[in-house]
């Protein structure tokens, strides 16, 4: 591929990614955005970060470590002042900077394949979300570490890392990944010096101080050491697997992930003798981390894409000594154009662009009005808790995105209770009576379970082979709450394309005209 064509392809990618990332950020609403904004309001009103839960009736008063308190406050200020546009624009820029740098640095056309696949995966998390800030800060940390430990270039800015971690620890818990990669990079460097019989104490004294100060900086938050306790508890609880972002990347991410990870592992093992050991070892760590938890995938991309560029560079060195290098080069160039074009088409047609998520605000506003007529409590979909809190923070919710790892003194978990209610037949009766629940608001996905519920109820009528197939396609945890409520006399009082609201049979709403 000629340099002009290569440059043109880069420009096309830049324009395309700027458009789709901007569109996604301006149209997607994070389900947790509502409670983030209201948390910022609490910080503004009280002058300090929140300490206990003010919004749920299931975990009222539970200890709450809002590790995003500072970004919550800033977002609330812009939201309150009607300048939300600037917040969205900021998150677009922050999310795009690493991607645009990777495109600019690409030396070979085939690198654009990996960058396009990476962009496809990044699009899933793009939006006004604090974890985008962690992705960007992790990128900065890795850039500094790569200069120091891989390229062996001394930079004074490296010694500013404690200040970066001080800021990072107050905006998102992703700082732990950054601190982890700092420690691992230093340990590998010490090991390499030790094996070469070099002096490790000057390195340990110089860089070890940076590591210690960086750790101590993460304690300078409104929560002190409790921030670390929160990180450990939230990542170790088994229930975290019920949240898509904490499931394996093979479950939560699209087809780009297995393609990307398979080729990455293959190239590492094929070219391991020619690659930097520090970079390769850290890549393997984040490969396994991303397989375990989808949230680690953006961090993997930060490390893997530059490494893939070096793998491709080694591949081209081998290519240039073959007699048919021109023919092979043309085939690679043609394949690159086809694959990149298909990837861009896939991105354009993906649900992130065609059906951007926003948490049923119309239904939430109506629920807020109806709730005041009915009284009692409302059982809400997990993804709608934040929207309800934003709409009316005085209306308590059953669950929201802060609660996956919370347990009270009796061991009660609101998330476990929620999962039982939506998936175990009859479980809702005890819970609804306990909390005086008279209304239910569910996202539109539950509508799809009505037919599934009918099939499950008749599953024993099918042949053994069909029963086995249906049990695989419709696992035991399939939500069955909506069909069971309808069967027990609960009535729909509102339904649109995004959500359904139901009222208890003994409420006045069920005696009025209802939505079919």
C-alpha positions as a Python dict, from the first residue, in 0.01 Angstrom:
ca = {
    (1, 'X'): (0, 0, 0),
    (2, 'X'): (136, 339, -98),
    (3, 'X'): (199, 603, 169),
    (4, 'X'): (-76, 823, 22),
    (5, 'X'): (-332, 542, 48),
    (6, 'X'): (-212, 460, 399),
    (7, 'X'): (-245, 823, 503),
    (8, 'X'): (-592, 845, 346),
    (9, 'X'): (-703, 534, 535),
    (10, 'X'): (-583, 688, 860),
    (11, 'X'): (-779, 1006, 791),
    (12, 'X'): (-1093, 803, 717),
    (13, 'X'): (-1055, 619, 1047),
    (14, 'X'): (-1003, 940, 1242),
    (15, 'X'): (-1311, 1107, 1092),
    (16, 'X'): (-1522, 794, 1141),
    (17, 'X'): (-1418, 736, 1502),
    (18, 'X'): (-1463, 1102, 1594),
    (19, 'X'): (-1817, 1084, 1459),
    (20, 'X'): (-1925, 754, 1619),
    (21, 'X'): (-1764, 825, 1957),
    (22, 'X'): (-1925, 1169, 1962),
    (23, 'X'): (-2263, 1029, 1861),
    (24, 'X'): (-2247, 753, 2122),
    (25, 'X'): (-2145, 989, 2403),
    (26, 'X'): (-2416, 1244, 2322),
    (27, 'X'): (-2694, 985, 2287),
    (28, 'X'): (-2602, 721, 2549),
    (29, 'X'): (-2705, 771, 2911),
    (30, 'X'): (-2526, 560, 3169),
    (31, 'X'): (-2779, 382, 3397),
    (32, 'X'): (-2577, 506, 3697),
    (33, 'X'): (-2563, 867, 3586),
    (34, 'X'): (-2863, 966, 3801),
    (35, 'X'): (-2711, 867, 4133),
    (36, 'X'): (-2374, 1011, 4029),
    (37, 'X'): (-2539, 1350, 3979),
    (38, 'X'): (-2734, 1332, 4303),
    (39, 'X'): (-2416, 1230, 4486),
    (40, 'X'): (-2256, 1546, 4349),
    (41, 'X'): (-2552, 1740, 4484),
    (42, 'X'): (-2492, 1591, 4829),
    (43, 'X'): (-2126, 1696, 4816),
    (44, 'X'): (-2227, 2050, 4719),
    (45, 'X'): (-2491, 2078, 4990),
    (46, 'X'): (-2300, 1917, 5277),
    (47, 'X'): (-1943, 2012, 5186),
    (48, 'X'): (-1816, 1654, 5214),
    (49, 'X'): (-1840, 1318, 5035),
    (50, 'X'): (-2141, 1098, 5126),
    (51, 'X'): (-2085, 839, 5398),
    (52, 'X'): (-2414, 644, 5416),
    (53, 'X'): (-2685, 543, 5171),
    (54, 'X'): (-2972, 794, 5151),
    (55, 'X'): (-3179, 646, 4867),
    (56, 'X'): (-3272, 279, 4914),
    (57, 'X'): (-3532, 131, 5144),
    (58, 'X'): (-3356, -208, 5140),
    (59, 'X'): (-3012, -87, 5258),
    (60, 'X'): (-3102, 246, 5420),
    (61, 'X'): (-2807, 393, 5610),
    (62, 'X'): (-2555, 138, 5484),
    (63, 'X'): (-2193, 255, 5469),
    (64, 'X'): (-2127, 407, 5127),
    (65, 'X'): (-1783, 483, 4984),
    (66, 'X'): (-1836, 704, 4681),
    (67, 'X'): (-1492, 672, 4520),
    (68, 'X'): (-1611, 898, 4235),
    (69, 'X'): (-1720, 1181, 4462),
    (70, 'X'): (-1504, 1449, 4296),
    (71, 'X'): (-1616, 1380, 3940),
    (72, 'X'): (-1975, 1351, 4070),
    (73, 'X'): (-1948, 1703, 4212),
    (74, 'X'): (-1807, 1846, 3889),
    (75, 'X'): (-2074, 1678, 3677),
    (76, 'X'): (-2348, 1805, 3908),
    (77, 'X'): (-2218, 2161, 3876),
    (78, 'X'): (-2239, 2145, 3496),
    (79, 'X'): (-2577, 1969, 3504),
    (80, 'X'): (-2721, 2228, 3742),
    (81, 'X'): (-2588, 2518, 3534),
    (82, 'X'): (-2732, 2382, 3209),
    (83, 'X'): (-2387, 2335, 3052),
    (84, 'X'): (-2395, 1955, 3026),
    (85, 'X'): (-2278, 1981, 2665),
    (86, 'X'): (-1926, 2057, 2787),
    (87, 'X'): (-1920, 1745, 3004),
    (88, 'X'): (-2018, 1529, 2707),
    (89, 'X'): (-1760, 1700, 2486),
    (90, 'X'): (-1490, 1647, 2749),
    (91, 'X'): (-1562, 1274, 2773),
    (92, 'X'): (-1555, 1245, 2393),
    (93, 'X'): (-1209, 1403, 2382),
    (94, 'X'): (-1072, 1198, 2673),
    (95, 'X'): (-1199, 873, 2522),
    (96, 'X'): (-1063, 953, 2176),
    (97, 'X'): (-711, 1072, 2264),
    (98, 'X'): (-552, 724, 2307),
    (99, 'X'): (-724, 599, 1991),
    (100, 'X'): (-606, 893, 1781),
    (101, 'X'): (-250, 856, 1914),
    (102, 'X'): (-249, 488, 1818),
    (103, 'X'): (-365, 573, 1467),
    (104, 'X'): (-101, 842, 1430),
    (105, 'X'): (177, 607, 1547),
    (106, 'X'): (76, 318, 1317),
    (107, 'X'): (359, 238, 1077),
    (108, 'X'): (198, -45, 884),
    (109, 'X'): (-153, -72, 736),
    (110, 'X'): (-230, -398, 915),
    (111, 'X'): (-199, -217, 1250),
    (112, 'X'): (-521, -37, 1164),
    (113, 'X'): (-703, -370, 1190),
    (114, 'X'): (-613, -403, 1559),
    (115, 'X'): (-693, -39, 1624),
    (116, 'X'): (-1033, -77, 1457),
    (117, 'X'): (-1111, -387, 1663),
    (118, 'X'): (-1001, -199, 1974),
    (119, 'X'): (-1226, 93, 1885),
    (120, 'X'): (-1517, -145, 1838),
    (121, 'X'): (-1467, -278, 2190),
    (122, 'X'): (-1409, 66, 2341),
    (123, 'X'): (-1736, 187, 2194),
    (124, 'X'): (-1919, -37, 2441),
    (125, 'X'): (-1800, 171, 2738),
    (126, 'X'): (-1796, 512, 2570),
    (127, 'X'): (-2011, 777, 2732),
    (128, 'X'): (-2020, 1010, 3030),
    (129, 'X'): (-1881, 749, 3269),
    (130, 'X'): (-1605, 787, 3531),
    (131, 'X'): (-1438, 469, 3404),
    (132, 'X'): (-1350, 656, 3083),
    (133, 'X'): (-1132, 879, 3300),
    (134, 'X'): (-962, 569, 3441),
    (135, 'X'): (-898, 443, 3088),
    (136, 'X'): (-734, 773, 2998),
    (137, 'X'): (-525, 797, 3316),
    (138, 'X'): (-415, 436, 3277),
    (139, 'X'): (-302, 527, 2925),
    (140, 'X'): (-92, 814, 3068),
    (141, 'X'): (63, 591, 3335),
    (142, 'X'): (155, 323, 3081),
    (143, 'X'): (307, 583, 2849),
    (144, 'X'): (536, 696, 3133),
    (145, 'X'): (621, 341, 3239),
    (146, 'X'): (693, 231, 2883),
    (147, 'X'): (937, 519, 2840),
    (148, 'X'): (1114, 435, 3164),
    (149, 'X'): (1118, 55, 3179),
    (150, 'X'): (1096, -49, 2815),
    (151, 'X'): (1263, 230, 2620),
    (152, 'X'): (1494, 303, 2918),
    (153, 'X'): (1446, 679, 2890),
    (154, 'X'): (1468, 887, 3205),
    (155, 'X'): (1194, 1149, 3239),
    (156, 'X'): (1143, 1384, 3530),
    (157, 'X'): (768, 1370, 3484),
    (158, 'X'): (784, 1011, 3611),
    (159, 'X'): (831, 1153, 3960),
    (160, 'X'): (496, 1331, 3932),
    (161, 'X'): (310, 999, 3944),
    (162, 'X'): (210, 1040, 4312),
    (163, 'X'): (21, 1358, 4218),
    (164, 'X'): (-156, 1173, 3939),
    (165, 'X'): (-261, 896, 4180),
    (166, 'X'): (-381, 1155, 4431),
    (167, 'X'): (-616, 1291, 4167),
    (168, 'X'): (-710, 948, 4032),
    (169, 'X'): (-804, 803, 4372),
    (170, 'X'): (-1064, 1078, 4415),
    (171, 'X'): (-1238, 1025, 4082),
    (172, 'X'): (-1249, 647, 4023),
    (173, 'X'): (-1137, 318, 4178),
    (174, 'X'): (-954, 226, 3858),
    (175, 'X'): (-643, 378, 4017),
    (176, 'X'): (-574, 30, 4157),
    (177, 'X'): (-496, -100, 3807),
    (178, 'X'): (-257, 189, 3751),
    (179, 'X'): (-82, 133, 4083),
    (180, 'X'): (-63, -239, 4010),
    (181, 'X'): (107, -190, 3676),
    (182, 'X'): (354, 51, 3839),
    (183, 'X'): (451, -209, 4100),
    (184, 'X'): (478, -493, 3846),
    (185, 'X'): (692, -283, 3610),
    (186, 'X'): (933, -197, 3893),
    (187, 'X'): (955, -560, 4011),
    (188, 'X'): (1031, -685, 3662),
    (189, 'X'): (1298, -419, 3619),
    (190, 'X'): (1456, -517, 3951),
    (191, 'X'): (1450, -884, 3855),
    (192, 'X'): (1618, -814, 3522),
    (193, 'X'): (1893, -612, 3692),
    (194, 'X'): (1939, -885, 3950),
    (195, 'X'): (1980, -1157, 3686),
    (196, 'X'): (2242, -941, 3512),
    (197, 'X'): (2417, -901, 3848),
    (198, 'X'): (2350, -531, 3846),
    (199, 'X'): (2296, -308, 4148),
    (200, 'X'): (1926, -294, 4234),
    (201, 'X'): (1944, -68, 4540),
    (202, 'X'): (1980, 260, 4347),
    (203, 'X'): (1673, 166, 4140),
    (204, 'X'): (1481, 52, 4447),
    (205, 'X'): (1568, 369, 4635),
    (206, 'X'): (1478, 596, 4342),
    (207, 'X'): (1168, 428, 4196),
    (208, 'X'): (1057, 258, 4516),
    (209, 'X'): (997, 599, 4672),
    (210, 'X'): (768, 686, 4380),
    (211, 'X'): (570, 365, 4436),
    (212, 'X'): (537, 426, 4811),
    (213, 'X'): (435, 790, 4766),
    (214, 'X'): (186, 688, 4497),
    (215, 'X'): (25, 439, 4736),
    (216, 'X'): (16, 691, 5019),
    (217, 'X'): (-143, 944, 4782),
    (218, 'X'): (-438, 708, 4731),
    (219, 'X'): (-511, 737, 5104),
    (220, 'X'): (-565, 1112, 5076),
    (221, 'X'): (-938, 1089, 5009),
    (222, 'X'): (-1247, 1149, 5226),
    (223, 'X'): (-1245, 774, 5304),
    (224, 'X'): (-878, 703, 5379),
    (225, 'X'): (-797, 332, 5403),
    (226, 'X'): (-1169, 250, 5367),
    (227, 'X'): (-1134, 326, 4997),
    (228, 'X'): (-906, 24, 4962),
    (229, 'X'): (-1145, -184, 5172),
    (230, 'X'): (-1424, -84, 4934),
    (231, 'X'): (-1219, -185, 4630),
    (232, 'X'): (-1141, -528, 4778),
    (233, 'X'): (-1498, -594, 4889),
    (234, 'X'): (-1652, -484, 4558),
    (235, 'X'): (-1421, -701, 4347),
    (236, 'X'): (-1422, -1011, 4569),
    (237, 'X'): (-1795, -1056, 4622),
    (238, 'X'): (-1935, -1350, 4417),
    (239, 'X'): (-2245, -1147, 4332),
    (240, 'X'): (-2037, -910, 4118),
    (241, 'X'): (-2061, -1175, 3845),
    (242, 'X'): (-2428, -1090, 3806),
    (243, 'X'): (-2325, -752, 3661),
    (244, 'X'): (-2235, -771, 3292),
    (245, 'X'): (-1927, -550, 3322),
    (246, 'X'): (-1778, -786, 3581),
    (247, 'X'): (-1842, -1103, 3384),
    (248, 'X'): (-1589, -1263, 3152),
    (249, 'X'): (-1516, -1062, 2838),
    (250, 'X'): (-1620, -1366, 2635),
    (251, 'X'): (-1971, -1316, 2776),
    (252, 'X'): (-1997, -937, 2789),
    (253, 'X'): (-1812, -819, 2476),
    (254, 'X'): (-1882, -862, 2107),
    (255, 'X'): (-1715, -1086, 1850),
    (256, 'X'): (-1418, -850, 1825),
    (257, 'X'): (-1285, -971, 2161),
    (258, 'X'): (-1212, -1338, 2080),
    (259, 'X'): (-1060, -1233, 1746),
    (260, 'X'): (-841, -970, 1910),
    (261, 'X'): (-735, -1186, 2205),
    (262, 'X'): (-670, -1494, 1991),
    (263, 'X'): (-443, -1313, 1749),
    (264, 'X'): (-268, -1129, 2034),
    (265, 'X'): (-184, -1452, 2218),
    (266, 'X'): (-76, -1618, 1894),
    (267, 'X'): (162, -1337, 1802),
    (268, 'X'): (308, -1318, 2154),
    (269, 'X'): (396, -1687, 2154),
    (270, 'X'): (519, -1682, 1793),
    (271, 'X'): (746, -1381, 1846),
    (272, 'X'): (822, -1402, 2218),
    (273, 'X'): (1197, -1420, 2162),
    (274, 'X'): (1193, -1084, 1984),
    (275, 'X'): (962, -895, 2223),
    (276, 'X'): (1043, -695, 2533),
    (277, 'X'): (992, -925, 2834),
    (278, 'X'): (840, -653, 3053),
    (279, 'X'): (581, -558, 2792),
    (280, 'X'): (503, -921, 2711),
    (281, 'X'): (464, -1027, 3075),
    (282, 'X'): (236, -736, 3162),
    (283, 'X'): (28, -806, 2849),
    (284, 'X'): (-23, -1165, 2963),
    (285, 'X'): (-135, -1043, 3306),
    (286, 'X'): (-399, -817, 3154),
    (287, 'X'): (-504, -1084, 2903),
    (288, 'X'): (-601, -1311, 3191),
    (289, 'X'): (-751, -1018, 3384),
    (290, 'X'): (-970, -921, 3088),
    (291, 'X'): (-1080, -1281, 3038),
    (292, 'X'): (-1190, -1287, 3401),
    (293, 'X'): (-1347, -938, 3417),
    (294, 'X'): (-1469, -738, 3117),
    (295, 'X'): (-1388, -413, 3299),
    (296, 'X'): (-1018, -484, 3251),
    (297, 'X'): (-1040, -496, 2871),
    (298, 'X'): (-982, -120, 2814),
    (299, 'X'): (-663, -151, 3021),
    (300, 'X'): (-553, -446, 2808),
    (301, 'X'): (-599, -239, 2492),
    (302, 'X'): (-368, 30, 2629),
    (303, 'X'): (-89, -226, 2662),
    (304, 'X'): (-173, -462, 2376),
    (305, 'X'): (-212, -224, 2082),
    (306, 'X'): (144, -83, 2106),
    (307, 'X'): (272, -439, 2156),
    (308, 'X'): (85, -555, 1846),
    (309, 'X'): (253, -276, 1653),
    (310, 'X'): (591, -418, 1755),
    (311, 'X'): (478, -771, 1660),
    (312, 'X'): (380, -646, 1316),
    (313, 'X'): (714, -468, 1283),
    (314, 'X'): (893, -799, 1350),
    (315, 'X'): (666, -972, 1100),
    (316, 'X'): (751, -721, 828),
    (317, 'X'): (1123, -773, 896),
    (318, 'X'): (1071, -1139, 810),
    (319, 'X'): (858, -1046, 511),
    (320, 'X'): (1120, -822, 354),
    (321, 'X'): (1369, -1110, 316),
    (322, 'X'): (1128, -1328, 116),
    (323, 'X'): (1141, -1322, -267),
    (324, 'X'): (765, -1266, -297),
    (325, 'X'): (749, -978, -53),
    (326, 'X'): (571, -743, -297),
    (327, 'X'): (297, -993, -370),
    (328, 'X'): (247, -1070, -1),
    (329, 'X'): (248, -697, 79),
    (330, 'X'): (-31, -637, -174),
    (331, 'X'): (-236, -921, -28),
    (332, 'X'): (-192, -779, 324),
    (333, 'X'): (-287, -430, 207),
    (334, 'X'): (-600, -560, 31),
    (335, 'X'): (-695, -769, 335),
    (336, 'X'): (-644, -469, 563),
    (337, 'X'): (-881, -254, 358),
    (338, 'X'): (-1147, -528, 353),
    (339, 'X'): (-1125, -606, 725),
    (340, 'X'): (-1117, -240, 831),
    (341, 'X'): (-1414, -162, 606),
    (342, 'X'): (-1612, -454, 750),
    (343, 'X'): (-1525, -345, 1104),
    (344, 'X'): (-1639, 10, 1038),
    (345, 'X'): (-1962, -120, 887),
    (346, 'X'): (-2015, -341, 1192),
    (347, 'X'): (-1960, -42, 1421),
    (348, 'X'): (-2205, 170, 1222),
    (349, 'X'): (-2473, -100, 1245),
    (350, 'X'): (-2406, -198, 1607),
    (351, 'X'): (-2659, -148, 1883),
    (352, 'X'): (-2436, 122, 2035),
    (353, 'X'): (-2516, 344, 1736),
    (354, 'X'): (-2856, 221, 1619),
    (355, 'X'): (-3010, 174, 1966),
    (356, 'X'): (-2821, 389, 2218),
    (357, 'X'): (-2928, 320, 2576),
    (358, 'X'): (-3116, 571, 2787),
    (359, 'X'): (-3292, 465, 3108),
    (360, 'X'): (-3665, 506, 3039),
    (361, 'X'): (-3697, 860, 3170),
    (362, 'X'): (-4060, 898, 3058),
    (363, 'X'): (-4163, 588, 3251),
    (364, 'X'): (-3959, 700, 3552),
    (365, 'X'): (-4130, 1039, 3561),
    (366, 'X'): (-4472, 875, 3543),
    (367, 'X'): (-4374, 626, 3816),
    (368, 'X'): (-4277, 918, 4040),
    (369, 'X'): (-4621, 1074, 3995),
    (370, 'X'): (-4815, 748, 4040),
    (371, 'X'): (-4611, 647, 4342),
    (372, 'X'): (-4742, 948, 4536),
    (373, 'X'): (-5098, 831, 4469),
    (374, 'X'): (-5040, 467, 4560),
    (375, 'X'): (-4801, 496, 4854),
    (376, 'X'): (-4588, 208, 4976),
    (377, 'X'): (-4267, 128, 4790),
    (378, 'X'): (-4175, 55, 4429),
    (379, 'X'): (-3975, -245, 4313),
    (380, 'X'): (-3748, -120, 4036),
    (381, 'X'): (-3536, -276, 3764),
    (382, 'X'): (-3163, -272, 3850),
    (383, 'X'): (-3085, -46, 3554),
    (384, 'X'): (-3354, 210, 3646),
    (385, 'X'): (-3247, 287, 4002),
    (386, 'X'): (-3020, 572, 3899),
    (387, 'X'): (-3288, 732, 3681),
    (388, 'X'): (-3543, 721, 3966),
    (389, 'X'): (-3293, 879, 4207),
    (390, 'X'): (-3227, 1158, 3957),
    (391, 'X'): (-3598, 1215, 3895),
    (392, 'X'): (-3687, 1234, 4265),
    (393, 'X'): (-3418, 1163, 4527),
    (394, 'X'): (-3685, 1159, 4798),
    (395, 'X'): (-3836, 844, 4642),
    (396, 'X'): (-3648, 545, 4779),
    (397, 'X'): (-3555, 260, 4544),
    (398, 'X'): (-3512, -114, 4589),
    (399, 'X'): (-3172, -125, 4420),
    (400, 'X'): (-2930, 76, 4207),
    (401, 'X'): (-2579, 39, 4067),
    (402, 'X'): (-2398, 104, 4397),
    (403, 'X'): (-2527, -205, 4577),
    (404, 'X'): (-2382, -526, 4424),
    (405, 'X'): (-2140, -596, 4712),
    (406, 'X'): (-2338, -444, 5000),
    (407, 'X'): (-2453, -663, 5289),
    (408, 'X'): (-2606, -552, 5618),
    (409, 'X'): (-2528, -689, 5963),
    (410, 'X'): (-2757, -988, 5907),
    (411, 'X'): (-2587, -1080, 5581),
    (412, 'X'): (-2876, -951, 5371),
    (413, 'X'): (-2790, -853, 5012),
    (414, 'X'): (-3029, -637, 4813),
    (415, 'X'): (-2877, -764, 4488),
    (416, 'X'): (-2924, -1129, 4586),
    (417, 'X'): (-3280, -1050, 4689),
    (418, 'X'): (-3336, -874, 4356),
    (419, 'X'): (-3203, -1169, 4156),
    (420, 'X'): (-3424, -1408, 4353),
    (421, 'X'): (-3733, -1194, 4302),
    (422, 'X'): (-3697, -1171, 3925),
    (423, 'X'): (-3595, -1533, 3867),
    (424, 'X'): (-3744, -1761, 4138),
    (425, 'X'): (-4113, -1839, 4114),
    (426, 'X'): (-4315, -1693, 4400),
    (427, 'X'): (-4018, -1524, 4570),
    (428, 'X'): (-4169, -1183, 4502),
    (429, 'X'): (-4463, -1247, 4737),
    (430, 'X'): (-4251, -1256, 5053),
    (431, 'X'): (-4031, -962, 4948),
    (432, 'X'): (-4323, -744, 4838),
    (433, 'X'): (-4502, -806, 5168),
    (434, 'X'): (-4186, -735, 5369),
    (435, 'X'): (-4125, -398, 5204),
    (436, 'X'): (-4489, -299, 5133),
    (437, 'X'): (-4424, -291, 4757),
    (438, 'X'): (-4728, -170, 4562),
    (439, 'X'): (-4575, -74, 4230),
    (440, 'X'): (-4320, -230, 3996),
    (441, 'X'): (-4122, -67, 3716),
    (442, 'X'): (-3931, -297, 3481),
    (443, 'X'): (-3728, -235, 3167),
    (444, 'X'): (-3859, -355, 2831),
    (445, 'X'): (-3634, -665, 2837),
    (446, 'X'): (-3877, -823, 3084),
    (447, 'X'): (-4152, -809, 2820),
    (448, 'X'): (-3956, -1063, 2616),
    (449, 'X'): (-3976, -1307, 2907),
    (450, 'X'): (-4353, -1349, 2886),
    (451, 'X'): (-4329, -1591, 2595),
    (452, 'X'): (-4021, -1752, 2748),
    (453, 'X'): (-4219, -1807, 3069),
    (454, 'X'): (-4493, -1983, 2875),
    (455, 'X'): (-4238, -2212, 2711),
    (456, 'X'): (-4073, -2294, 3045),
    (457, 'X'): (-4413, -2377, 3195),
    (458, 'X'): (-4473, -2631, 2917),
    (459, 'X'): (-4117, -2759, 2886),
    (460, 'X'): (-4198, -3108, 3013),
    (461, 'X'): (-4432, -3160, 2718),
    (462, 'X'): (-4142, -3165, 2476),
    (463, 'X'): (-3911, -3453, 2386),
    (464, 'X'): (-3602, -3508, 2609),
    (465, 'X'): (-3371, -3363, 2343),
    (466, 'X'): (-3588, -3052, 2303),
    (467, 'X'): (-3608, -3015, 2683),
    (468, 'X'): (-3227, -3015, 2701),
    (469, 'X'): (-3200, -2755, 2425),
    (470, 'X'): (-3463, -2530, 2586),
    (471, 'X'): (-3294, -2548, 2927),
    (472, 'X'): (-2970, -2432, 2766),
    (473, 'X'): (-3139, -2148, 2580),
    (474, 'X'): (-3365, -2055, 2874),
    (475, 'X'): (-3157, -2104, 3193),
    (476, 'X'): (-3309, -2115, 3541),
    (477, 'X'): (-3219, -1749, 3602),
    (478, 'X'): (-3443, -1629, 3317),
    (479, 'X'): (-3650, -1339, 3461),
    (480, 'X'): (-4004, -1454, 3529),
    (481, 'X'): (-4133, -1173, 3750),
    (482, 'X'): (-4342, -985, 3491),
    (483, 'X'): (-4547, -1284, 3368),
    (484, 'X'): (-4604, -1402, 3726),
    (485, 'X'): (-4728, -1060, 3837),
    (486, 'X'): (-4971, -1043, 3543),
    (487, 'X'): (-5098, -1390, 3626),
    (488, 'X'): (-5160, -1279, 3984),
    (489, 'X'): (-5374, -981, 3899),
    (490, 'X'): (-5119, -702, 3886),
    (491, 'X'): (-5221, -452, 3620),
    (492, 'X'): (-5022, -248, 3375),
    (493, 'X'): (-5073, 121, 3435),
    (494, 'X'): (-4812, 234, 3185),
    (495, 'X'): (-4607, 82, 2906),
    (496, 'X'): (-4385, 223, 2633),
    (497, 'X'): (-4091, 95, 2429),
    (498, 'X'): (-3854, 129, 2724),
    (499, 'X'): (-4037, 22, 3040),
    (500, 'X'): (-4350, -118, 3201),
    (501, 'X'): (-4516, -2, 3523),
    (502, 'X'): (-4745, -233, 3717),
    (503, 'X'): (-4965, -170, 4020),
    (504, 'X'): (-5084, -406, 4291),
    (505, 'X'): (-5440, -542, 4247),
    (506, 'X'): (-5553, -374, 4570),
    (507, 'X'): (-5462, -21, 4454),
    (508, 'X'): (-5700, 229, 4306),
    (509, 'X'): (-5493, 239, 3987),
    (510, 'X'): (-5604, -114, 3899),
    (511, 'X'): (-5965, -6, 3909),
    (512, 'X'): (-5902, 272, 3662),
    (513, 'X'): (-5835, 243, 3291),
    (514, 'X'): (-5503, 60, 3249),
    (515, 'X'): (-5259, 8, 2966),
    (516, 'X'): (-5304, -331, 2790),
}
